[in-house]
PDB file of C-alpha atoms in Angstrom:
ATOM      1  CA  MET A  22     174.357 235.027 151.163  1.00 96.00           C
ATOM      2  CA  VAL A  23     170.578 234.066 150.486  1.00 98.00           C
ATOM      3  CA  VAL A  24     168.714 231.753 152.752  1.00 99.00           C
ATOM      4  CA  ARG A  25     165.408 230.079 150.653  1.00 99.00           C
ATOM      5  CA  PHE A  26     162.444 228.471 152.564  1.00 99.00           C
ATOM      6  CA  TRP A  27     161.006 225.526 150.876  1.00 99.00           C
ATOM      7  CA  GLY A  28     159.499 223.616 153.823  1.00 99.00           C
ATOM      8  CA  VAL A  29     157.749 225.043 156.559  1.00 98.00           C
ATOM      9  CA  ARG A  30     155.735 222.807 158.633  1.00 98.00           C
ATOM     10  CA  GLY A  31     156.456 220.698 161.607  1.00 97.00           C
ATOM     11  CA  SER A  32     154.945 216.831 161.856  1.00 96.00           C
ATOM     12  CA  ILE A  33     153.178 215.711 158.564  1.00 97.00           C
ATOM     13  CA  PRO A  34     152.908 217.544 155.041  1.00 97.00           C
ATOM     14  CA  CYS A  35     149.042 219.694 155.038  1.00 96.00           C
ATOM     15  CA  ALA A  36     147.223 219.392 151.444  1.00 91.00           C
ATOM     16  CA  ASP A  37     144.604 222.027 151.683  1.00 90.00           C
ATOM     17  CA  SER A  38     143.326 225.112 150.499  1.00 94.00           C
ATOM     18  CA  LYS A  39     143.879 226.709 153.901  1.00 95.00           C
ATOM     19  CA  TYR A  40     147.328 225.971 153.905  1.00 95.00           C
ATOM     20  CA  MET A  41     148.563 227.580 150.563  1.00 94.00           C
ATOM     21  CA  ARG A  42     149.650 231.229 151.481  1.00 97.00           C
ATOM     22  CA  TYR A  43     151.603 229.440 154.171  1.00 98.00           C
ATOM     23  CA  GLY A  44     152.850 226.137 152.695  1.00 98.00           C
ATOM     24  CA  GLY A  45     152.284 222.364 153.231  1.00 97.00           C
ATOM     25  CA  ASP A  46     155.696 221.053 152.642  1.00 98.00           C
ATOM     26  CA  THR A  47     157.601 219.882 156.092  1.00 99.00           C
ATOM     27  CA  SER A  48     160.889 221.445 157.052  1.00 99.00           C
ATOM     28  CA  CYS A  49     163.956 222.053 154.337  1.00 99.00           C
ATOM     29  CA  VAL A  50     165.700 225.343 153.879  1.00 99.00           C
ATOM     30  CA  SER A  51     168.641 226.011 151.893  1.00 99.00           C
ATOM     31  CA  VAL A  52     171.808 228.346 151.869  1.00 99.00           C
ATOM     32  CA  GLU A  53     173.464 229.447 149.291  1.00 98.00           C
ATOM     33  CA  ALA A  54     176.838 231.873 149.747  1.00 97.00           C
ATOM     34  CA  LYS A  55     179.823 231.269 148.131  1.00 95.00           C
ATOM     35  CA  GLY A  56     178.906 229.168 145.522  1.00 96.00           C
ATOM     36  CA  GLN A  57     177.730 226.688 147.621  1.00 98.00           C
ATOM     37  CA  LEU A  58     174.448 224.967 148.501  1.00 99.00           C
ATOM     38  CA  ILE A  59     173.723 224.141 151.853  1.00 99.00           C
ATOM     39  CA  ILE A  60     170.187 222.719 152.829  1.00 99.00           C
ATOM     40  CA  PHE A  61     169.011 222.463 156.284  1.00 99.00           C
ATOM     41  CA  ASP A  62     166.615 218.839 156.518  1.00 99.00           C
ATOM     42  CA  ALA A  63     164.818 216.722 154.204  1.00 99.00           C
ATOM     43  CA  GLY A  64     161.437 217.450 154.724  1.00 99.00           C
ATOM     44  CA  SER A  65     158.655 216.944 151.724  1.00 99.00           C
ATOM     45  CA  GLY A  66     160.135 220.436 150.991  1.00 98.00           C
ATOM     46  CA  ILE A  67     163.264 219.128 149.972  1.00 99.00           C
ATOM     47  CA  ARG A  68     161.501 217.919 146.448  1.00 99.00           C
ATOM     48  CA  LYS A  69     161.848 221.701 145.306  1.00 98.00           C
ATOM     49  CA  ALA A  70     165.174 222.416 146.883  1.00 99.00           C
ATOM     50  CA  GLY A  71     166.568 219.604 144.051  1.00 99.00           C
ATOM     51  CA  LEU A  72     164.121 221.255 141.280  1.00 99.00           C
ATOM     52  CA  HIS A  73     166.360 225.076 141.984  1.00 98.00           C
ATOM     53  CA  ALA A  74     169.874 222.745 142.621  1.00 98.00           C
ATOM     54  CA  LEU A  75     169.244 221.230 139.075  1.00 98.00           C
ATOM     55  CA  ALA A  76     168.212 224.057 137.172  1.00 98.00           C
ATOM     56  CA  THR A  77     170.707 226.187 138.689  1.00 97.00           C
ATOM     57  CA  GLY A  78     173.283 223.716 137.765  1.00 97.00           C
ATOM     58  CA  TYR A  79     175.164 223.012 141.224  1.00 98.00           C
ATOM     59  CA  GLN A  80     177.163 220.110 141.096  1.00 98.00           C
ATOM     60  CA  GLU A  81     177.699 219.684 144.859  1.00 98.00           C
ATOM     61  CA  SER A  82     175.211 219.839 147.650  1.00 99.00           C
ATOM     62  CA  HIS A  83     175.372 219.584 151.818  1.00 99.00           C
ATOM     63  CA  LEU A  84     172.587 218.599 153.353  1.00 99.00           C
ATOM     64  CA  PHE A  85     173.101 218.890 157.626  1.00 99.00           C
ATOM     65  CA  LEU A  86     169.638 216.999 159.215  1.00 99.00           C
ATOM     66  CA  SER A  87     168.749 218.511 162.464  1.00 98.00           C
ATOM     67  CA  HIS A  88     167.653 215.157 163.492  1.00 98.00           C
ATOM     68  CA  VAL A  89     165.674 212.019 161.497  1.00 98.00           C
ATOM     69  CA  HIS A  90     162.042 212.076 162.392  1.00 98.00           C
ATOM     70  CA  ILE A  91     160.490 211.331 159.884  1.00 97.00           C
ATOM     71  CA  ASP A  92     158.917 214.953 159.068  1.00 98.00           C
ATOM     72  CA  HIS A  93     162.433 215.990 158.408  1.00 98.00           C
ATOM     73  CA  ILE A  94     163.780 212.992 156.613  1.00 98.00           C
ATOM     74  CA  LEU A  95     160.352 211.824 153.875  1.00 98.00           C
ATOM     75  CA  GLY A  96     161.711 214.007 150.608  1.00 98.00           C
ATOM     76  CA  TYR A  97     165.003 212.997 150.978  1.00 99.00           C
ATOM     77  CA  PRO A  98     164.709 210.079 147.757  1.00 98.00           C
ATOM     78  CA  PHE A  99     163.456 212.852 145.790  1.00 98.00           C
ATOM     79  CA  TYR A 100     166.082 215.211 145.854  1.00 99.00           C
ATOM     80  CA  GLY A 101     166.969 215.385 142.569  1.00 98.00           C
ATOM     81  CA  PRO A 102     170.574 215.534 142.388  1.00 98.00           C
ATOM     82  CA  ILE A 103     170.749 212.426 144.281  1.00 98.00           C
ATOM     83  CA  TRP A 104     169.647 210.570 140.930  1.00 97.00           C
ATOM     84  CA  LYS A 105     171.966 212.527 139.186  1.00 97.00           C
ATOM     85  CA  LYS A 106     175.430 210.977 137.979  1.00 97.00           C
ATOM     86  CA  GLY A 107     178.020 213.423 138.521  1.00 97.00           C
ATOM     87  CA  HIS A 108     176.502 215.100 141.463  1.00 98.00           C
ATOM     88  CA  LYS A 109     177.977 215.114 145.118  1.00 98.00           C
ATOM     89  CA  LEU A 110     176.482 215.046 148.327  1.00 99.00           C
ATOM     90  CA  SER A 111     177.897 215.289 151.673  1.00 99.00           C
ATOM     91  CA  VAL A 112     175.164 214.700 154.358  1.00 99.00           C
ATOM     92  CA  TYR A 113     175.420 215.043 158.084  1.00 99.00           C
ATOM     93  CA  ALA A 114     173.501 214.538 161.206  1.00 98.00           C
ATOM     94  CA  ASP A 115     175.051 213.456 165.256  1.00 98.00           C
ATOM     95  CA  HIS A 116     172.770 211.864 168.008  1.00 96.00           C
ATOM     96  CA  LEU A 117     172.657 208.290 165.276  1.00 97.00           C
ATOM     97  CA  LYS A 118     176.110 206.423 166.517  1.00 96.00           C
ATOM     98  CA  PRO A 119     173.985 204.404 168.977  1.00 96.00           C
ATOM     99  CA  TYR A 120     171.666 203.344 165.970  1.00 96.00           C
ATOM    100  CA  GLY A 121     175.087 201.961 163.606  1.00 98.00           C
ATOM    101  CA  GLY A 122     175.313 205.430 162.038  1.00 98.00           C
ATOM    102  CA  LEU A 123     173.795 207.963 160.178  1.00 98.00           C
ATOM    103  CA  GLN A 124     174.176 206.277 156.529  1.00 98.00           C
ATOM    104  CA  ARG A 125     172.526 202.624 158.579  1.00 98.00           C
ATOM    105  CA  THR A 126     169.672 205.013 159.291  1.00 98.00           C
ATOM    106  CA  ILE A 127     168.762 206.222 156.566  1.00 98.00           C
ATOM    107  CA  PHE A 128     169.615 203.102 154.205  1.00 98.00           C
ATOM    108  CA  LYS A 129     166.911 200.955 157.076  1.00 97.00           C
ATOM    109  CA  ALA A 130     164.522 203.938 156.617  1.00 96.00           C
ATOM    110  CA  PHE A 131     164.064 203.474 152.590  1.00 97.00           C
ATOM    111  CA  GLU A 132     164.864 199.923 152.218  1.00 96.00           C
ATOM    112  CA  GLU A 133     162.088 197.595 150.654  1.00 95.00           C
ATOM    113  CA  PRO A 134     159.459 197.304 150.618  1.00 96.00           C
ATOM    114  CA  ILE A 135     159.374 200.734 152.256  1.00 95.00           C
ATOM    115  CA  PHE A 136     161.084 202.269 149.093  1.00 96.00           C
ATOM    116  CA  PRO A 137     161.683 200.592 146.082  1.00 96.00           C
ATOM    117  CA  VAL A 138     165.233 201.404 145.140  1.00 95.00           C
ATOM    118  CA  PRO A 139     168.190 200.873 147.932  1.00 95.00           C
ATOM    119  CA  MET A 140     170.185 204.011 149.254  1.00 96.00           C
ATOM    120  CA  SER A 141     173.094 201.947 148.025  1.00 94.00           C
ATOM    121  CA  LYS A 142     171.776 202.248 144.241  1.00 95.00           C
ATOM    122  CA  LEU A 143     172.073 206.038 143.636  1.00 96.00           C
ATOM    123  CA  SER A 144     173.370 207.580 140.762  1.00 97.00           C
ATOM    124  CA  ALA A 145     175.124 210.827 143.014  1.00 98.00           C
ATOM    125  CA  THR A 146     178.320 210.399 145.109  1.00 98.00           C
ATOM    126  CA  VAL A 147     176.820 210.530 148.644  1.00 98.00           C
ATOM    127  CA  ALA A 148     179.431 210.949 151.853  1.00 98.00           C
ATOM    128  CA  TYR A 149     177.695 210.271 155.362  1.00 98.00           C
ATOM    129  CA  HIS A 150     179.526 212.607 157.986  1.00 98.00           C
ATOM    130  CA  ASP A 151     178.946 211.051 161.801  1.00 98.00           C
ATOM    131  CA  ILE A 152     179.424 214.927 163.684  1.00 98.00           C
ATOM    132  CA  GLU A 153     179.070 215.381 167.159  1.00 95.00           C
ATOM    133  CA  SER A 154     177.066 218.786 167.959  1.00 94.00           C
ATOM    134  CA  GLY A 155     179.390 221.808 169.024  1.00 95.00           C
ATOM    135  CA  GLN A 156     181.725 220.913 165.828  1.00 96.00           C
ATOM    136  CA  THR A 157     182.317 222.835 163.409  1.00 98.00           C
ATOM    137  CA  ILE A 158     181.989 222.207 159.419  1.00 97.00           C
ATOM    138  CA  SER A 159     184.630 224.566 157.517  1.00 96.00           C
ATOM    139  CA  PHE A 160     184.018 225.241 153.986  1.00 95.00           C
ATOM    140  CA  ASP A 161     187.126 227.966 153.804  1.00 92.00           C
ATOM    141  CA  GLU A 162     188.075 230.930 156.159  1.00 90.00           C
ATOM    142  CA  THR A 163     184.859 232.565 155.442  1.00 95.00           C
ATOM    143  CA  LEU A 164     182.218 230.122 155.121  1.00 97.00           C
ATOM    144  CA  MET A 165     181.536 227.612 157.599  1.00 98.00           C
ATOM    145  CA  VAL A 166     178.340 225.791 159.662  1.00 99.00           C
ATOM    146  CA  LYS A 167     178.840 225.436 163.057  1.00 98.00           C
ATOM    147  CA  SER A 168     176.566 223.200 165.172  1.00 98.00           C
ATOM    148  CA  ALA A 169     174.991 222.907 169.543  1.00 98.00           C
ATOM    149  CA  PRO A 170     173.301 220.565 170.556  1.00 98.00           C
ATOM    150  CA  LEU A 171     168.964 220.579 171.345  1.00 98.00           C
ATOM    151  CA  ASN A 172     166.499 219.456 173.102  1.00 95.00           C
ATOM    152  CA  HIS A 173     164.277 217.066 171.691  1.00 95.00           C
ATOM    153  CA  PRO A 174     163.017 213.721 171.708  1.00 94.00           C
ATOM    154  CA  ASN A 175     166.340 211.176 170.460  1.00 95.00           C
ATOM    155  CA  GLY A 176     168.583 214.152 169.889  1.00 95.00           C
ATOM    156  CA  ALA A 177     168.685 217.377 167.610  1.00 98.00           C
ATOM    157  CA  THR A 178     170.913 219.719 166.612  1.00 98.00           C
ATOM    158  CA  GLY A 179     170.769 223.029 166.219  1.00 98.00           C
ATOM    159  CA  TYR A 180     173.228 225.102 163.155  1.00 99.00           C
ATOM    160  CA  ARG A 181     174.654 228.880 162.149  1.00 99.00           C
ATOM    161  CA  VAL A 182     175.879 229.155 158.608  1.00 98.00           C
ATOM    162  CA  GLN A 183     178.885 232.273 158.932  1.00 98.00           C
ATOM    163  CA  TYR A 184     179.885 233.863 155.761  1.00 97.00           C
ATOM    164  CA  GLY A 185     181.870 236.713 156.557  1.00 94.00           C
ATOM    165  CA  LYS A 186     180.174 239.036 158.898  1.00 94.00           C
ATOM    166  CA  SER A 187     176.976 237.908 158.207  1.00 96.00           C
ATOM    167  CA  SER A 188     174.982 234.689 159.534  1.00 98.00           C
ATOM    168  CA  VAL A 189     171.692 232.639 159.587  1.00 98.00           C
ATOM    169  CA  CYS A 190     170.999 230.316 162.678  1.00 99.00           C
ATOM    170  CA  TYR A 191     168.390 226.819 161.781  1.00 99.00           C
ATOM    171  CA  ILE A 192     166.753 225.808 165.586  1.00 98.00           C
ATOM    172  CA  THR A 193     164.510 223.121 165.171  1.00 97.00           C
ATOM    173  CA  ASP A 194     163.168 220.902 166.726  1.00 94.00           C
ATOM    174  CA  THR A 195     163.968 221.930 169.916  1.00 97.00           C
ATOM    175  CA  GLU A 196     162.102 222.272 173.172  1.00 96.00           C
ATOM    176  CA  HIS A 197     162.664 225.583 175.966  1.00 95.00           C
ATOM    177  CA  LEU A 198     163.835 224.736 179.137  1.00 92.00           C
ATOM    178  CA  SER A 199     161.224 225.664 182.171  1.00 89.00           C
ATOM    179  CA  ASP A 200     164.513 227.772 184.057  1.00 88.00           C
ATOM    180  CA  GLY A 201     165.619 229.985 181.370  1.00 90.00           C
ATOM    181  CA  VAL A 202     167.036 230.399 177.952  1.00 94.00           C
ATOM    182  CA  ASP A 203     169.375 226.949 176.930  1.00 96.00           C
ATOM    183  CA  PRO A 204     172.878 228.362 177.012  1.00 97.00           C
ATOM    184  CA  ASN A 205     173.336 226.320 174.441  1.00 97.00           C
ATOM    185  CA  ILE A 206     171.068 227.883 171.742  1.00 98.00           C
ATOM    186  CA  VAL A 207     172.042 231.599 172.722  1.00 98.00           C
ATOM    187  CA  ASN A 208     175.719 230.956 172.480  1.00 98.00           C
ATOM    188  CA  LEU A 209     175.001 229.812 168.619  1.00 98.00           C
ATOM    189  CA  ILE A 210     172.578 232.450 167.801  1.00 99.00           C
ATOM    190  CA  ARG A 211     174.355 235.624 169.561  1.00 98.00           C
ATOM    191  CA  GLY A 212     173.845 238.032 167.300  1.00 98.00           C
ATOM    192  CA  THR A 213     172.655 236.752 164.323  1.00 98.00           C
ATOM    193  CA  ASP A 214     171.117 238.203 161.666  1.00 98.00           C
ATOM    194  CA  LEU A 215     168.048 235.741 161.106  1.00 98.00           C
ATOM    195  CA  LEU A 216     166.941 233.850 164.053  1.00 99.00           C
ATOM    196  CA  ILE A 217     165.007 230.648 162.012  1.00 99.00           C
ATOM    197  CA  TYR A 218     163.330 229.279 164.961  1.00 99.00           C
ATOM    198  CA  ASP A 219     160.991 226.273 166.402  1.00 98.00           C
ATOM    199  CA  SER A 220     157.427 228.233 166.708  1.00 98.00           C
ATOM    200  CA  SER A 221     155.266 225.024 166.257  1.00 96.00           C
ATOM    201  CA  TYR A 222     153.173 226.153 169.729  1.00 97.00           C
ATOM    202  CA  THR A 223     151.549 229.261 171.123  1.00 96.00           C
ATOM    203  CA  ASP A 224     152.388 229.601 174.782  1.00 94.00           C
ATOM    204  CA  ASP A 225     148.677 228.754 175.426  1.00 96.00           C
ATOM    205  CA  GLU A 226     149.330 225.352 173.700  1.00 96.00           C
ATOM    206  CA  TYR A 227     152.281 224.818 174.574  1.00 94.00           C
ATOM    207  CA  VAL A 228     150.611 223.971 177.890  1.00 94.00           C
ATOM    208  CA  ALA A 229     149.064 220.574 176.786  1.00 96.00           C
ATOM    209  CA  LYS A 230     152.204 219.695 174.423  1.00 93.00           C
ATOM    210  CA  VAL A 231     155.300 219.893 177.636  1.00 95.00           C
ATOM    211  CA  SER A 232     157.735 216.730 176.869  1.00 93.00           C
ATOM    212  CA  TRP A 233     156.292 216.802 173.278  1.00 94.00           C
ATOM    213  CA  GLY A 234     160.042 218.317 172.123  1.00 92.00           C
ATOM    214  CA  HIS A 235     159.083 221.795 170.778  1.00 96.00           C
ATOM    215  CA  SER A 236     158.908 225.268 171.292  1.00 97.00           C
ATOM    216  CA  THR A 237     156.828 228.737 170.523  1.00 98.00           C
ATOM    217  CA  TRP A 238     157.363 231.708 169.285  1.00 98.00           C
ATOM    218  CA  GLN A 239     157.202 233.265 172.435  1.00 97.00           C
ATOM    219  CA  GLU A 240     160.327 231.911 173.622  1.00 97.00           C
ATOM    220  CA  GLY A 241     161.660 232.676 170.632  1.00 98.00           C
ATOM    221  CA  VAL A 242     161.492 236.304 171.469  1.00 98.00           C
ATOM    222  CA  LYS A 243     162.972 235.864 174.714  1.00 97.00           C
ATOM    223  CA  LEU A 244     165.811 234.258 172.844  1.00 98.00           C
ATOM    224  CA  CYS A 245     166.194 237.100 170.215  1.00 98.00           C
ATOM    225  CA  LYS A 246     165.985 239.582 173.536  1.00 97.00           C
ATOM    226  CA  ALA A 247     168.831 237.320 175.019  1.00 97.00           C
ATOM    227  CA  ALA A 248     171.169 236.558 172.225  1.00 98.00           C
ATOM    228  CA  ASP A 249     171.477 240.379 170.471  1.00 98.00           C
ATOM    229  CA  VAL A 250     169.536 238.660 167.401  1.00 98.00           C
ATOM    230  CA  LYS A 251     168.363 240.954 164.483  1.00 98.00           C
ATOM    231  CA  GLN A 252     165.589 239.391 163.513  1.00 98.00           C
ATOM    232  CA  LEU A 253     163.441 236.164 164.511  1.00 98.00           C
ATOM    233  CA  CYS A 254     161.819 234.100 161.641  1.00 99.00           C
ATOM    234  CA  ILE A 255     158.527 231.791 162.747  1.00 99.00           C
ATOM    235  CA  PHE A 256     158.972 228.300 161.478  1.00 98.00           C
ATOM    236  CA  HIS A 257     157.911 224.240 161.804  1.00 98.00           C
ATOM    237  CA  HIS A 258     154.314 225.515 161.592  1.00 98.00           C
ATOM    238  CA  ASP A 259     152.159 223.185 163.461  1.00 98.00           C
ATOM    239  CA  PRO A 260     149.889 221.152 160.874  1.00 97.00           C
ATOM    240  CA  ASP A 261     146.623 222.689 163.156  1.00 96.00           C
ATOM    241  CA  HIS A 262     147.432 225.929 162.309  1.00 97.00           C
ATOM    242  CA  LYS A 263     145.837 227.358 159.192  1.00 97.00           C
ATOM    243  CA  ASP A 264     146.426 230.445 156.844  1.00 98.00           C
ATOM    244  CA  ASP A 265     143.932 232.729 159.090  1.00 97.00           C
ATOM    245  CA  VAL A 266     145.372 231.409 162.763  1.00 98.00           C
ATOM    246  CA  MET A 267     149.318 232.256 161.180  1.00 98.00           C
ATOM    247  CA  ASP A 268     147.606 235.146 160.427  1.00 98.00           C
ATOM    248  CA  SER A 269     146.997 235.708 164.153  1.00 97.00           C
ATOM    249  CA  ILE A 270     150.500 234.500 165.365  1.00 98.00           C
ATOM    250  CA  ALA A 271     152.296 237.028 162.695  1.00 98.00           C
ATOM    251  CA  ARG A 272     150.181 239.946 164.185  1.00 97.00           C
ATOM    252  CA  GLU A 273     150.422 238.670 167.633  1.00 97.00           C
ATOM    253  CA  ALA A 274     154.213 238.500 167.482  1.00 97.00           C
ATOM    254  CA  LYS A 275     154.786 241.352 165.539  1.00 96.00           C
ATOM    255  CA  GLU A 276     153.347 243.437 168.155  1.00 96.00           C
ATOM    256  CA  SER A 277     155.498 241.751 170.762  1.00 95.00           C
ATOM    257  CA  TRP A 278     158.946 241.891 168.623  1.00 95.00           C
ATOM    258  CA  PRO A 279     158.779 243.992 165.724  1.00 97.00           C
ATOM    259  CA  ASN A 280     161.408 242.478 163.323  1.00 97.00           C
ATOM    260  CA  THR A 281     159.629 239.281 163.273  1.00 98.00           C
ATOM    261  CA  ILE A 282     158.295 237.132 159.972  1.00 98.00           C
ATOM    262  CA  VAL A 283     156.700 233.860 159.622  1.00 98.00           C
ATOM    263  CA  ALA A 284     158.258 231.494 157.253  1.00 98.00           C
ATOM    264  CA  LYS A 285     156.580 230.669 154.373  1.00 98.00           C
ATOM    265  CA  GLN A 286     157.094 228.474 151.211  1.00 98.00           C
ATOM    266  CA  ASP A 287     158.967 229.927 148.355  1.00 97.00           C
ATOM    267  CA  LEU A 288     160.166 232.875 150.751  1.00 98.00           C
ATOM    268  CA  ALA A 289     163.831 234.433 150.106  1.00 98.00           C
ATOM    269  CA  VAL A 290     165.695 236.251 152.099  1.00 97.00           C
ATOM    270  CA  THR A 291     169.255 237.929 150.979  1.00 96.00           C
ATOM    271  CA  PHE A 292     172.098 238.982 153.377  1.00 90.00           C
ATOM    272  CA  THR A 293     175.531 241.147 152.030  1.00 80.00           C
ATOM    273  CA  LYS A 294     178.211 239.367 153.363  1.00 66.00           C
TER     274      LYS A 294
END
């Protein structure tokens, strides 16, 4: 199982020389296992994920959206496989039934005059699935994606890819609870090999951003301890966190939880089944 980071930034893409080492594209992470391409979120990073999919020859892919705030879907029309006839894409998301469902939401987000080509005109075959957080999507008996609700404005969903005994969890965007760890998250991530966690702020920064729907790397450490997580990945970097700030966060986080990595664009992590 290979985890690839195509976009690691939150809120808005950052195109500046001071963001080069960690990357400026917004959220997109892929997991490749058993011949399947599973993608989480369609931020600006999904463009490169699409190039990888085309170069690798994938005829099918699966896109799981944490939610549809703009930084997590803005790259969707630039995911190359949707313009390739014969490709099959399945898109999954929760919390959108009050707005007419996932397909209607995506179609409205990218209609004229915002985007010149209607989403109904894509070359690929695209299926949109409105799921319920807590639902499991099974590819077979050894590969599945589990889900759980997150604490974020308009709702969000966290995911766990389970492939045999290996697993990786994608938990963004979410705001931690004030009175302890979120049981929905703990139950989803328990014992996972890698927790990719919304670490937009430090604890000091969070004081001024309560109720914004995001968390801190310190809260990620608490989750790792509570759920026996093997490795923490700091993710969804604040656009104000340039490379030097991220270096400082990396040092401090590793002192607190040694088995911590900081997500960087183009990073790949491999797990055995």
